[in-house]
Amino acid sequence: MNDEYTVKEIIEPQSGKVHRLYSYKRKPCKRVLLSSKLTAQLAGYSLIEKDLRNVLAWLNEIDKLHTEKSTRKGDHFAKSTNRETYNLVKGLFVASLTFYGKCFSKCEGRPVKLERLQLEEKFHDLHDNCIAYRHNFAAHSGAKRLEYADIALILPLKSKHPVLPKLYTELYQPDLMYPSAGEIKFNELLEHARSIAKAKIELLSNKILKEEVAPKGLEYWLKK
C-alpha cells in the first residue's frame, strides 16, 4: 500500500466485527468491496501468504526452543529429553505442517492453491517429506508409520523366583522434523513458497487495477 495511505482497525468487543477505516494524507477514504474472479484469486493468495508467514513465525519459535540439534550431515535423529519444552515444540511443528499443507490443498473458500511444480526442483524432496508428515502424522496416522505404538511383553530371562510378566506400551511419535547440517531447512522452503504467493499477489493486484478498476474511471467508483 502507498505510504501515504493508512488504515485503522477497530474490533467490536462484543460481536468481534472488524471495521477498517482508511485515510489518505489523514483524510478519510471511500471503501468499495470488489467481487470478481480475479479478486477471489487475489484474496486466496493473500490467505496463502498469511498462512506461510504464520508458519515462519512458528518455526522461529521452534528454533529458539530446539537445542538438541544434529551437528553432522548424517545425523537425522536425536532423543528429546526435556518433555515440557518438546511438547510445545511438537505443537508448533504440527501447526506448521497443517498450515503448510493447507497452502497446497484445495480449500473451501479459496479458489487457488500452490502446486508442487511451482517450487524449484531442489525443494521437491523436502516438500514431499513435509506433506508426508502432514498426511501421516499431523492430520492422520497413516501407513508410513511416522507415529505408532507397539505392545511388548517383558519378562526376566533368569530369576530365582517366579515373576509375573509385564506389558509395556512402546510409543513413537516425532516432535520435530529438523535438517541435519548442510541440508535445506524448512524455513527456506517456506520463504521460497511465500515468494511465489507474493509474486501472484503483485501480478493480480496490477491486473485488477489495470483491467477492472481503471477502465471505469474514478467517478464510477466514488459513486458506488
PDB file of C-alpha atoms in Angstrom:
ATOM      1  CA  MET A   1       0.000   0.000   0.000  1.00  0.00           C
ATOM      2  CA  ASN A   2       1.183   3.552  -0.792  1.00  0.00           C
ATOM      3  CA  ASP A   3       2.952   5.016   2.268  1.00  0.00           C
ATOM      4  CA  GLU A   4       0.510   7.953   2.264  1.00  0.00           C
ATOM      5  CA  TYR A   5      -2.398   5.565   2.758  1.00  0.00           C
ATOM      6  CA  THR A   6      -3.088   4.460   6.330  1.00  0.00           C
ATOM      7  CA  VAL A   7      -5.583   2.051   7.859  1.00  0.00           C
ATOM      8  CA  LYS A   8      -7.037   1.919  11.352  1.00  0.00           C
ATOM      9  CA  GLU A   9      -8.577  -1.360  12.502  1.00  0.00           C
ATOM     10  CA  ILE A  10     -11.363  -1.402  15.096  1.00  0.00           C
ATOM     11  CA  ILE A  11     -12.819  -4.592  16.606  1.00  0.00           C
ATOM     12  CA  GLU A  12     -16.180  -4.535  18.361  1.00  0.00           C
ATOM     13  CA  PRO A  13     -15.533  -6.199  21.763  1.00  0.00           C
ATOM     14  CA  GLN A  14     -18.938  -7.874  21.996  1.00  0.00           C
ATOM     15  CA  SER A  15     -19.545  -9.076  18.423  1.00  0.00           C
ATOM     16  CA  GLY A  16     -15.969  -9.374  17.166  1.00  0.00           C
ATOM     17  CA  LYS A  17     -16.939  -7.488  13.997  1.00  0.00           C
ATOM     18  CA  VAL A  18     -13.962  -5.763  12.369  1.00  0.00           C
ATOM     19  CA  HIS A  19     -14.107  -2.255  10.911  1.00  0.00           C
ATOM     20  CA  ARG A  20     -11.278  -0.771   8.859  1.00  0.00           C
ATOM     21  CA  LEU A  21     -11.044   2.977   8.395  1.00  0.00           C
ATOM     22  CA  TYR A  22      -8.796   4.130   5.545  1.00  0.00           C
ATOM     23  CA  SER A  23      -7.158   7.536   5.128  1.00  0.00           C
ATOM     24  CA  TYR A  24      -5.025   9.251   2.536  1.00  0.00           C
ATOM     25  CA  LYS A  25      -2.836  12.034   3.920  1.00  0.00           C
ATOM     26  CA  ARG A  26      -5.004  11.850   7.082  1.00  0.00           C
ATOM     27  CA  LYS A  27      -8.214  12.434   5.121  1.00  0.00           C
ATOM     28  CA  PRO A  28     -10.925   9.729   5.008  1.00  0.00           C
ATOM     29  CA  CYS A  29     -11.195   7.435   2.005  1.00  0.00           C
ATOM     30  CA  LYS A  30     -14.101   5.641   0.365  1.00  0.00           C
ATOM     31  CA  ARG A  31     -14.088   1.837   0.706  1.00  0.00           C
ATOM     32  CA  VAL A  32     -15.606  -0.278  -2.083  1.00  0.00           C
ATOM     33  CA  LEU A  33     -15.635  -4.063  -1.852  1.00  0.00           C
ATOM     34  CA  LEU A  34     -14.744  -5.748  -5.151  1.00  0.00           C
ATOM     35  CA  SER A  35     -16.101  -9.070  -6.301  1.00  0.00           C
ATOM     36  CA  SER A  36     -14.761 -10.850  -9.381  1.00  0.00           C
ATOM     37  CA  LYS A  37     -12.853 -13.945 -10.365  1.00  0.00           C
ATOM     38  CA  LEU A  38      -9.581 -12.039 -10.153  1.00  0.00           C
ATOM     39  CA  THR A  39     -10.300 -10.542  -6.725  1.00  0.00           C
ATOM     40  CA  ALA A  40     -11.263 -14.002  -5.414  1.00  0.00           C
ATOM     41  CA  GLN A  41      -7.891 -15.293  -6.630  1.00  0.00           C
ATOM     42  CA  LEU A  42      -6.100 -12.344  -5.022  1.00  0.00           C
ATOM     43  CA  ALA A  43      -7.889 -12.992  -1.730  1.00  0.00           C
ATOM     44  CA  GLY A  44      -6.903 -16.677  -1.948  1.00  0.00           C
ATOM     45  CA  TYR A  45      -3.210 -15.965  -2.495  1.00  0.00           C
ATOM     46  CA  SER A  46      -3.308 -13.372   0.297  1.00  0.00           C
ATOM     47  CA  LEU A  47      -4.599 -16.046   2.695  1.00  0.00           C
ATOM     48  CA  ILE A  48      -1.898 -18.442   1.494  1.00  0.00           C
ATOM     49  CA  GLU A  49       0.806 -15.825   2.059  1.00  0.00           C
ATOM     50  CA  LYS A  50      -0.543 -15.171   5.563  1.00  0.00           C
ATOM     51  CA  ASP A  51      -0.517 -18.924   6.348  1.00  0.00           C
ATOM     52  CA  LEU A  52       3.107 -19.194   5.239  1.00  0.00           C
ATOM     53  CA  ARG A  53       4.006 -16.111   7.279  1.00  0.00           C
ATOM     54  CA  ASN A  54       2.425 -17.739  10.332  1.00  0.00           C
ATOM     55  CA  VAL A  55       4.453 -20.910   9.765  1.00  0.00           C
ATOM     56  CA  LEU A  56       7.671 -18.904   9.553  1.00  0.00           C
ATOM     57  CA  ALA A  57       6.835 -17.302  12.905  1.00  0.00           C
ATOM     58  CA  TRP A  58       6.203 -20.738  14.468  1.00  0.00           C
ATOM     59  CA  LEU A  59       9.470 -22.096  13.033  1.00  0.00           C
ATOM     60  CA  ASN A  60      11.284 -19.128  14.547  1.00  0.00           C
ATOM     61  CA  GLU A  61       9.853 -20.083  17.951  1.00  0.00           C
ATOM     62  CA  ILE A  62      10.893 -23.703  17.370  1.00  0.00           C
ATOM     63  CA  ASP A  63      14.450 -22.552  16.645  1.00  0.00           C
ATOM     64  CA  LYS A  64      14.529 -20.746  19.984  1.00  0.00           C
ATOM     65  CA  LEU A  65      13.337 -23.851  21.852  1.00  0.00           C
ATOM     66  CA  HIS A  66      15.087 -26.614  19.924  1.00  0.00           C
ATOM     67  CA  THR A  67      18.529 -27.096  21.480  1.00  0.00           C
ATOM     68  CA  GLU A  68      19.163 -30.796  20.743  1.00  0.00           C
ATOM     69  CA  LYS A  69      20.170 -30.283  17.120  1.00  0.00           C
ATOM     70  CA  SER A  70      22.256 -32.578  14.914  1.00  0.00           C
ATOM     71  CA  THR A  71      25.691 -31.220  14.129  1.00  0.00           C
ATOM     72  CA  ARG A  72      26.685 -33.642  11.359  1.00  0.00           C
ATOM     73  CA  LYS A  73      25.083 -34.116   7.954  1.00  0.00           C
ATOM     74  CA  GLY A  74      24.429 -37.822   8.560  1.00  0.00           C
ATOM     75  CA  ASP A  75      22.710 -37.305  11.924  1.00  0.00           C
ATOM     76  CA  HIS A  76      18.950 -37.431  11.435  1.00  0.00           C
ATOM     77  CA  PHE A  77      17.585 -38.462  14.829  1.00  0.00           C
ATOM     78  CA  ALA A  78      18.045 -37.327  18.405  1.00  0.00           C
ATOM     79  CA  LYS A  79      16.202 -38.063  21.625  1.00  0.00           C
ATOM     80  CA  SER A  80      14.174 -35.220  23.111  1.00  0.00           C
ATOM     81  CA  THR A  81      14.824 -35.221  26.848  1.00  0.00           C
ATOM     82  CA  ASN A  82      13.006 -32.089  28.031  1.00  0.00           C
ATOM     83  CA  ARG A  83       9.385 -33.166  27.567  1.00  0.00           C
ATOM     84  CA  GLU A  84       7.883 -29.875  28.760  1.00  0.00           C
ATOM     85  CA  THR A  85       9.779 -27.982  26.067  1.00  0.00           C
ATOM     86  CA  TYR A  86       9.370 -30.553  23.322  1.00  0.00           C
ATOM     87  CA  ASN A  87       5.638 -30.954  23.861  1.00  0.00           C
ATOM     88  CA  LEU A  88       5.452 -27.268  22.940  1.00  0.00           C
ATOM     89  CA  VAL A  89       7.841 -27.809  20.014  1.00  0.00           C
ATOM     90  CA  LYS A  90       5.601 -30.638  18.792  1.00  0.00           C
ATOM     91  CA  GLY A  91       2.523 -28.398  18.931  1.00  0.00           C
ATOM     92  CA  LEU A  92       4.276 -25.700  16.876  1.00  0.00           C
ATOM     93  CA  PHE A  93       5.551 -28.331  14.423  1.00  0.00           C
ATOM     94  CA  VAL A  94       2.087 -29.856  13.930  1.00  0.00           C
ATOM     95  CA  ALA A  95       0.605 -26.387  13.397  1.00  0.00           C
ATOM     96  CA  SER A  96       3.357 -25.638  10.849  1.00  0.00           C
ATOM     97  CA  LEU A  97       2.743 -28.855   8.899  1.00  0.00           C
ATOM     98  CA  THR A  98      -1.022 -28.292   8.932  1.00  0.00           C
ATOM     99  CA  PHE A  99      -0.843 -24.730   7.611  1.00  0.00           C
ATOM    100  CA  TYR A 100       1.861 -25.577   5.056  1.00  0.00           C
ATOM    101  CA  GLY A 101      -0.193 -28.481   3.723  1.00  0.00           C
ATOM    102  CA  LYS A 102      -3.279 -26.274   3.552  1.00  0.00           C
ATOM    103  CA  CYS A 103      -1.485 -23.972   1.107  1.00  0.00           C
ATOM    104  CA  PHE A 104      -1.122 -26.896  -1.328  1.00  0.00           C
ATOM    105  CA  SER A 105      -4.631 -28.261  -0.787  1.00  0.00           C
ATOM    106  CA  LYS A 106      -7.973 -27.355  -2.310  1.00  0.00           C
ATOM    107  CA  CYS A 107      -9.850 -25.467   0.405  1.00  0.00           C
ATOM    108  CA  GLU A 108     -13.450 -24.317   0.512  1.00  0.00           C
ATOM    109  CA  GLY A 109     -13.437 -20.553   0.171  1.00  0.00           C
ATOM    110  CA  ARG A 110     -10.090 -20.491  -1.640  1.00  0.00           C
ATOM    111  CA  PRO A 111     -10.184 -20.772  -5.440  1.00  0.00           C
ATOM    112  CA  VAL A 112      -6.397 -21.103  -5.663  1.00  0.00           C
ATOM    113  CA  LYS A 113      -3.615 -23.207  -4.168  1.00  0.00           C
ATOM    114  CA  LEU A 114       0.114 -23.602  -4.613  1.00  0.00           C
ATOM    115  CA  GLU A 115       1.399 -26.502  -6.700  1.00  0.00           C
ATOM    116  CA  ARG A 116       4.482 -28.672  -6.189  1.00  0.00           C
ATOM    117  CA  LEU A 117       5.583 -27.925  -9.768  1.00  0.00           C
ATOM    118  CA  GLN A 118       5.812 -24.227  -8.905  1.00  0.00           C
ATOM    119  CA  LEU A 119       8.618 -24.977  -6.451  1.00  0.00           C
ATOM    120  CA  GLU A 120      12.219 -25.133  -7.594  1.00  0.00           C
ATOM    121  CA  GLU A 121      13.314 -28.743  -8.024  1.00  0.00           C
ATOM    122  CA  LYS A 122      15.815 -28.555  -5.164  1.00  0.00           C
ATOM    123  CA  PHE A 123      12.877 -28.115  -2.747  1.00  0.00           C
ATOM    124  CA  HIS A 124      10.817 -31.072  -4.028  1.00  0.00           C
ATOM    125  CA  ASP A 125      12.198 -33.727  -1.664  1.00  0.00           C
ATOM    126  CA  LEU A 126      11.730 -31.559   1.422  1.00  0.00           C
ATOM    127  CA  HIS A 127       8.247 -30.555   0.252  1.00  0.00           C
ATOM    128  CA  ASP A 128       7.302 -34.229  -0.259  1.00  0.00           C
ATOM    129  CA  ASN A 129       8.609 -35.052   3.204  1.00  0.00           C
ATOM    130  CA  CYS A 130       6.598 -32.227   4.770  1.00  0.00           C
ATOM    131  CA  ILE A 131       3.425 -33.353   3.017  1.00  0.00           C
ATOM    132  CA  ALA A 132       4.065 -36.956   4.113  1.00  0.00           C
ATOM    133  CA  TYR A 133       4.393 -35.778   7.724  1.00  0.00           C
ATOM    134  CA  ARG A 134       1.258 -33.701   7.308  1.00  0.00           C
ATOM    135  CA  HIS A 135      -0.788 -36.624   5.966  1.00  0.00           C
ATOM    136  CA  ASN A 136       0.648 -39.368   8.175  1.00  0.00           C
ATOM    137  CA  PHE A 137       1.269 -37.523  11.422  1.00  0.00           C
ATOM    138  CA  ALA A 138      -0.294 -34.071  11.750  1.00  0.00           C
ATOM    139  CA  ALA A 139      -3.650 -34.762  10.071  1.00  0.00           C
ATOM    140  CA  HIS A 140      -3.888 -38.566  10.230  1.00  0.00           C
ATOM    141  CA  SER A 141      -1.994 -41.586  11.497  1.00  0.00           C
ATOM    142  CA  GLY A 142      -1.101 -43.102   8.148  1.00  0.00           C
ATOM    143  CA  ALA A 143       0.525 -46.109   6.559  1.00  0.00           C
ATOM    144  CA  LYS A 144       4.026 -44.622   6.707  1.00  0.00           C
ATOM    145  CA  ARG A 145       4.062 -45.243  10.486  1.00  0.00           C
ATOM    146  CA  LEU A 146       5.557 -41.875  11.345  1.00  0.00           C
ATOM    147  CA  GLU A 147       3.855 -42.456  14.678  1.00  0.00           C
ATOM    148  CA  TYR A 148       2.956 -45.810  16.178  1.00  0.00           C
ATOM    149  CA  ALA A 149       2.670 -47.814  19.380  1.00  0.00           C
ATOM    150  CA  ASP A 150       3.920 -51.343  19.959  1.00  0.00           C
ATOM    151  CA  ILE A 151       2.849 -53.511  22.868  1.00  0.00           C
ATOM    152  CA  ALA A 152       5.715 -55.544  24.306  1.00  0.00           C
ATOM    153  CA  LEU A 153       5.590 -58.374  26.820  1.00  0.00           C
ATOM    154  CA  ILE A 154       8.566 -58.134  29.182  1.00  0.00           C
ATOM    155  CA  LEU A 155       9.713 -60.988  31.390  1.00  0.00           C
ATOM    156  CA  PRO A 156      13.046 -61.843  33.010  1.00  0.00           C
ATOM    157  CA  LEU A 157      15.298 -64.364  31.305  1.00  0.00           C
ATOM    158  CA  LYS A 158      16.514 -65.579  34.691  1.00  0.00           C
ATOM    159  CA  SER A 159      15.026 -65.180  38.158  1.00  0.00           C
ATOM    160  CA  LYS A 160      15.348 -67.088  41.420  1.00  0.00           C
ATOM    161  CA  HIS A 161      11.603 -66.695  41.963  1.00  0.00           C
ATOM    162  CA  PRO A 162       8.632 -66.666  39.578  1.00  0.00           C
ATOM    163  CA  VAL A 163       7.986 -63.137  38.282  1.00  0.00           C
ATOM    164  CA  LEU A 164       4.820 -62.029  36.580  1.00  0.00           C
ATOM    165  CA  PRO A 165       5.478 -60.633  33.094  1.00  0.00           C
ATOM    166  CA  LYS A 166       4.591 -57.004  32.422  1.00  0.00           C
ATOM    167  CA  LEU A 167       3.161 -55.218  29.399  1.00  0.00           C
ATOM    168  CA  TYR A 168       4.893 -52.084  28.129  1.00  0.00           C
ATOM    169  CA  THR A 169       3.465 -49.711  25.568  1.00  0.00           C
ATOM    170  CA  GLU A 170       6.293 -48.510  23.340  1.00  0.00           C
ATOM    171  CA  LEU A 171       5.229 -45.196  21.845  1.00  0.00           C
ATOM    172  CA  TYR A 172       6.921 -43.496  18.941  1.00  0.00           C
ATOM    173  CA  GLN A 173       5.777 -40.029  17.917  1.00  0.00           C
ATOM    174  CA  PRO A 174       8.117 -37.420  16.412  1.00  0.00           C
ATOM    175  CA  ASP A 175       8.408 -33.990  17.967  1.00  0.00           C
ATOM    176  CA  LEU A 176      10.028 -32.321  15.010  1.00  0.00           C
ATOM    177  CA  MET A 177      11.484 -32.830  11.544  1.00  0.00           C
ATOM    178  CA  TYR A 178      14.741 -30.896  11.571  1.00  0.00           C
ATOM    179  CA  PRO A 179      17.512 -30.868   8.938  1.00  0.00           C
ATOM    180  CA  SER A 180      21.000 -32.140   9.582  1.00  0.00           C
ATOM    181  CA  ALA A 181      23.923 -29.819   8.981  1.00  0.00           C
ATOM    182  CA  GLY A 182      24.128 -28.677   5.365  1.00  0.00           C
ATOM    183  CA  GLU A 183      20.605 -29.734   4.397  1.00  0.00           C
ATOM    184  CA  ILE A 184      17.809 -27.425   3.202  1.00  0.00           C
ATOM    185  CA  LYS A 185      15.789 -26.037   6.084  1.00  0.00           C
ATOM    186  CA  PHE A 186      12.002 -25.907   6.334  1.00  0.00           C
ATOM    187  CA  ASN A 187      12.067 -22.124   6.650  1.00  0.00           C
ATOM    188  CA  GLU A 188      13.990 -21.893   3.341  1.00  0.00           C
ATOM    189  CA  LEU A 189      11.202 -23.870   1.683  1.00  0.00           C
ATOM    190  CA  LEU A 190       8.659 -21.578   3.362  1.00  0.00           C
ATOM    191  CA  GLU A 191      10.374 -18.426   2.119  1.00  0.00           C
ATOM    192  CA  HIS A 192      10.505 -19.868  -1.397  1.00  0.00           C
ATOM    193  CA  ALA A 193       6.806 -20.814  -1.367  1.00  0.00           C
ATOM    194  CA  ARG A 194       5.925 -17.421   0.089  1.00  0.00           C
ATOM    195  CA  SER A 195       7.817 -15.660  -2.722  1.00  0.00           C
ATOM    196  CA  ILE A 196       5.562 -17.487  -5.213  1.00  0.00           C
ATOM    197  CA  ALA A 197       2.433 -16.323  -3.380  1.00  0.00           C
ATOM    198  CA  LYS A 198       3.752 -12.745  -3.161  1.00  0.00           C
ATOM    199  CA  ALA A 199       4.510 -12.694  -6.889  1.00  0.00           C
ATOM    200  CA  LYS A 200       0.945 -13.860  -7.600  1.00  0.00           C
ATOM    201  CA  ILE A 201      -0.429 -11.156  -5.305  1.00  0.00           C
ATOM    202  CA  GLU A 202       1.527  -8.429  -7.104  1.00  0.00           C
ATOM    203  CA  LEU A 203       0.553  -9.750 -10.538  1.00  0.00           C
ATOM    204  CA  LEU A 204      -3.155  -9.976  -9.692  1.00  0.00           C
ATOM    205  CA  SER A 205      -3.206  -6.580  -7.944  1.00  0.00           C
ATOM    206  CA  ASN A 206      -1.781  -4.873 -11.031  1.00  0.00           C
ATOM    207  CA  LYS A 207      -4.133  -6.810 -13.310  1.00  0.00           C
ATOM    208  CA  ILE A 208      -7.238  -5.838 -11.290  1.00  0.00           C
ATOM    209  CA  LEU A 209      -6.266  -2.153 -11.189  1.00  0.00           C
ATOM    210  CA  LYS A 210      -5.489  -2.122 -14.912  1.00  0.00           C
ATOM    211  CA  GLU A 211      -8.339  -4.260 -16.262  1.00  0.00           C
ATOM    212  CA  GLU A 212     -11.207  -3.859 -13.789  1.00  0.00           C
ATOM    213  CA  VAL A 213     -10.723  -0.550 -11.984  1.00  0.00           C
ATOM    214  CA  ALA A 214      -9.049   1.893 -14.364  1.00  0.00           C
ATOM    215  CA  PRO A 215     -11.421   1.426 -17.370  1.00  0.00           C
ATOM    216  CA  LYS A 216     -14.452   2.588 -15.332  1.00  0.00           C
ATOM    217  CA  GLY A 217     -12.815   5.775 -14.065  1.00  0.00           C
ATOM    218  CA  LEU A 218     -12.638   7.300 -10.586  1.00  0.00           C
ATOM    219  CA  GLU A 219     -16.083   8.905 -10.777  1.00  0.00           C
ATOM    220  CA  TYR A 220     -17.702   5.494 -11.182  1.00  0.00           C
ATOM    221  CA  TRP A 221     -16.043   4.138  -8.053  1.00  0.00           C
ATOM    222  CA  LEU A 222     -16.709   7.272  -5.988  1.00  0.00           C
ATOM    223  CA  LYS A 223     -20.427   6.861  -6.694  1.00  0.00           C
ATOM    224  CA  LYS A 224     -20.507   3.212  -5.581  1.00  0.00           C
TER     225      LYS A 224
END
